Amino acid sequence: MQDIKTLELVSVRDHGLDEYWLQDYICQNPTCLGLGDIELVSKEKKQSSGGRLDILMKGSDE
């Protein structure tokens, strides 16, 4: 049987951090997302339609 964890909702800003810190953390530690074995493809990728994609990752088997 799996252990079920109840997590506490926290504000990144309340801890003196920001979106860029979180983005860097996720890019350096993609396993924190719990999505299996994924790897960084691009960060702040420009889109042809305008704007940017914050983080682009792919499965390691692709």
Coordinates of N, CA and C in Angstrom, one line a residue:
M1 N 0.8 -1.2 0.0 CA 0.0 0.0 0.0 C 0.9 1.2 0.0
Q2 N 0.5 2.2 -0.8 CA 1.3 3.5 -0.9 C 1.0 4.4 0.3
D3 N 2.0 5.1 0.7 CA 1.8 6.1 1.7 C 1.2 7.3 1.1
I4 N 0.2 7.9 1.7 CA -0.4 9.1 1.2 C 0.0 10.2 2.0
K5 N 0.5 11.3 1.4 CA 1.0 12.4 2.1 C 0.1 13.6 1.9
T6 N -0.3 14.3 3.0 CA -1.0 15.5 2.9 C 0.0 16.7 2.9
L7 N 0.0 17.5 1.9 CA 0.9 18.6 1.8 C 0.3 19.9 2.2
E8 N 1.2 20.8 2.7 CA 0.7 22.1 3.1 C 0.9 23.1 2.0
L9 N -0.1 23.8 1.7 CA -0.1 24.9 0.7 C 0.7 26.1 1.2
V10 N 1.7 26.5 0.5 CA 2.5 27.6 0.9 C 2.7 28.6 -0.2
S11 N 2.9 29.8 0.1 CA 3.1 30.9 -0.9 C 4.6 31.0 -1.1
V12 N 5.1 31.0 -2.4 CA 6.5 31.2 -2.7 C 6.9 32.6 -2.2
R13 N 6.1 33.5 -2.5 CA 6.4 34.9 -2.1 C 6.6 35.1 -0.6
D14 N 5.7 34.4 0.1 CA 5.8 34.6 1.6 C 7.1 34.0 2.1
H15 N 7.8 33.2 1.4 CA 9.1 32.7 1.8 C 10.3 33.4 1.1
G16 N 10.0 34.6 0.6 CA 11.0 35.4 0.0 C 11.5 34.9 -1.3
L17 N 10.8 34.1 -2.0 CA 11.2 33.6 -3.3 C 10.2 34.1 -4.4
D18 N 10.5 33.8 -5.7 CA 9.7 34.3 -6.7 C 9.6 33.2 -7.8
E19 N 8.8 33.6 -8.9 CA 8.6 32.7 -10.0 C 9.9 32.2 -10.6
Y20 N 10.8 33.1 -10.8 CA 12.1 32.7 -11.4 C 12.9 31.7 -10.5
W21 N 12.8 31.8 -9.2 CA 13.5 30.8 -8.4 C 12.8 29.5 -8.6
L22 N 11.5 29.5 -8.6 CA 10.7 28.2 -8.7 C 11.0 27.6 -10.1
Q23 N 11.1 28.4 -11.1 CA 11.4 27.9 -12.5 C 12.8 27.3 -12.5
D24 N 13.8 27.9 -11.9 CA 15.1 27.4 -11.9 C 15.1 26.1 -11.1
Y25 N 14.4 26.1 -9.9 CA 14.4 24.9 -9.1 C 13.8 23.7 -9.9
I26 N 12.7 23.9 -10.6 CA 12.1 22.8 -11.4 C 13.0 22.4 -12.5
C27 N 13.7 23.3 -13.2 CA 14.6 22.9 -14.2 C 15.8 22.1 -13.7
Q28 N 16.3 22.4 -12.5 CA 17.4 21.7 -12.0 C 17.0 20.4 -11.3
N29 N 15.7 20.3 -10.9 CA 15.2 19.1 -10.2 C 13.8 18.7 -10.8
P30 N 13.8 18.2 -12.0 CA 12.5 17.9 -12.6 C 11.8 16.8 -11.9
T31 N 12.4 15.9 -11.2 CA 11.8 14.8 -10.5 C 10.8 15.4 -9.4
C32 N 11.0 16.6 -9.0 CA 10.1 17.2 -8.0 C 8.7 17.3 -8.4
L33 N 8.5 17.2 -9.7 CA 7.1 17.2 -10.3 C 6.4 15.9 -10.2
G34 N 7.1 14.8 -9.9 CA 6.5 13.5 -9.8 C 6.0 13.0 -11.1
L35 N 6.6 13.4 -12.2 CA 6.1 12.9 -13.5 C 7.0 11.8 -14.1
G36 N 7.8 11.2 -13.3 CA 8.7 10.2 -13.9 C 10.0 10.8 -14.3
D37 N 10.7 10.1 -15.3 CA 12.0 10.5 -15.8 C 11.8 11.5 -16.9
I38 N 11.9 12.7 -16.6 CA 11.8 13.8 -17.6 C 13.1 14.6 -17.6
E39 N 13.3 15.3 -18.7 CA 14.5 16.2 -18.8 C 14.1 17.5 -19.5
L40 N 14.9 18.5 -19.2 CA 14.7 19.8 -19.7 C 15.0 19.9 -21.1
V41 N 14.2 20.5 -21.9 CA 14.4 20.8 -23.4 C 14.8 22.3 -23.5
S42 N 13.9 23.1 -22.9 CA 14.2 24.6 -23.1 C 13.5 25.3 -22.0
K43 N 14.0 26.5 -21.7 CA 13.5 27.4 -20.7 C 13.3 28.7 -21.3
E44 N 12.1 29.4 -21.1 CA 11.8 30.7 -21.7 C 11.9 30.6 -23.2
K45 N 11.3 29.6 -23.8 CA 11.3 29.4 -25.2 C 10.3 30.4 -25.9
K46 N 10.8 31.1 -26.8 CA 10.0 32.0 -27.6 C 9.0 31.3 -28.5
Q47 N 7.7 31.7 -28.5 CA 6.7 31.1 -29.3 C 6.5 32.0 -30.5
S48 N 6.2 31.3 -31.7 CA 6.0 32.0 -32.9 C 4.7 32.9 -32.8
S49 N 3.8 32.5 -32.0 CA 2.5 33.3 -31.8 C 2.7 34.4 -30.8
G50 N 3.9 34.5 -30.3 CA 4.2 35.6 -29.3 C 4.2 35.0 -27.9
G51 N 4.9 35.6 -27.0 CA 5.0 35.1 -25.6 C 6.1 34.1 -25.5
R52 N 6.2 33.5 -24.3 CA 7.3 32.6 -24.0 C 6.7 31.4 -23.3
L53 N 7.2 30.2 -23.5 CA 6.9 29.0 -22.8 C 7.9 28.9 -21.6
D54 N 7.4 29.0 -20.4 CA 8.3 29.0 -19.3 C 9.3 27.8 -19.2
I55 N 8.7 26.6 -19.3 CA 9.5 25.4 -19.2 C 9.0 24.4 -20.2
L56 N 9.9 23.8 -21.0 CA 9.6 22.7 -21.9 C 10.4 21.5 -21.5
M57 N 9.7 20.4 -21.2 CA 10.4 19.1 -20.8 C 9.9 18.0 -21.6
K58 N 10.7 16.9 -21.7 CA 10.2 15.7 -22.4 C 10.6 14.5 -21.6
G59 N 9.9 13.4 -21.9 CA 10.2 12.1 -21.3 C 11.5 11.7 -21.8
S60 N 12.3 11.0 -21.0 CA 13.7 10.6 -21.4 C 13.6 9.5 -22.5
D61 N 12.5 8.9 -22.7 CA 12.4 7.8 -23.7 C 11.9 8.4 -25.0
E62 N 11.8 9.6 -25.1 CA 11.4 10.2 -26.4 C 12.5 10.7 -27.2

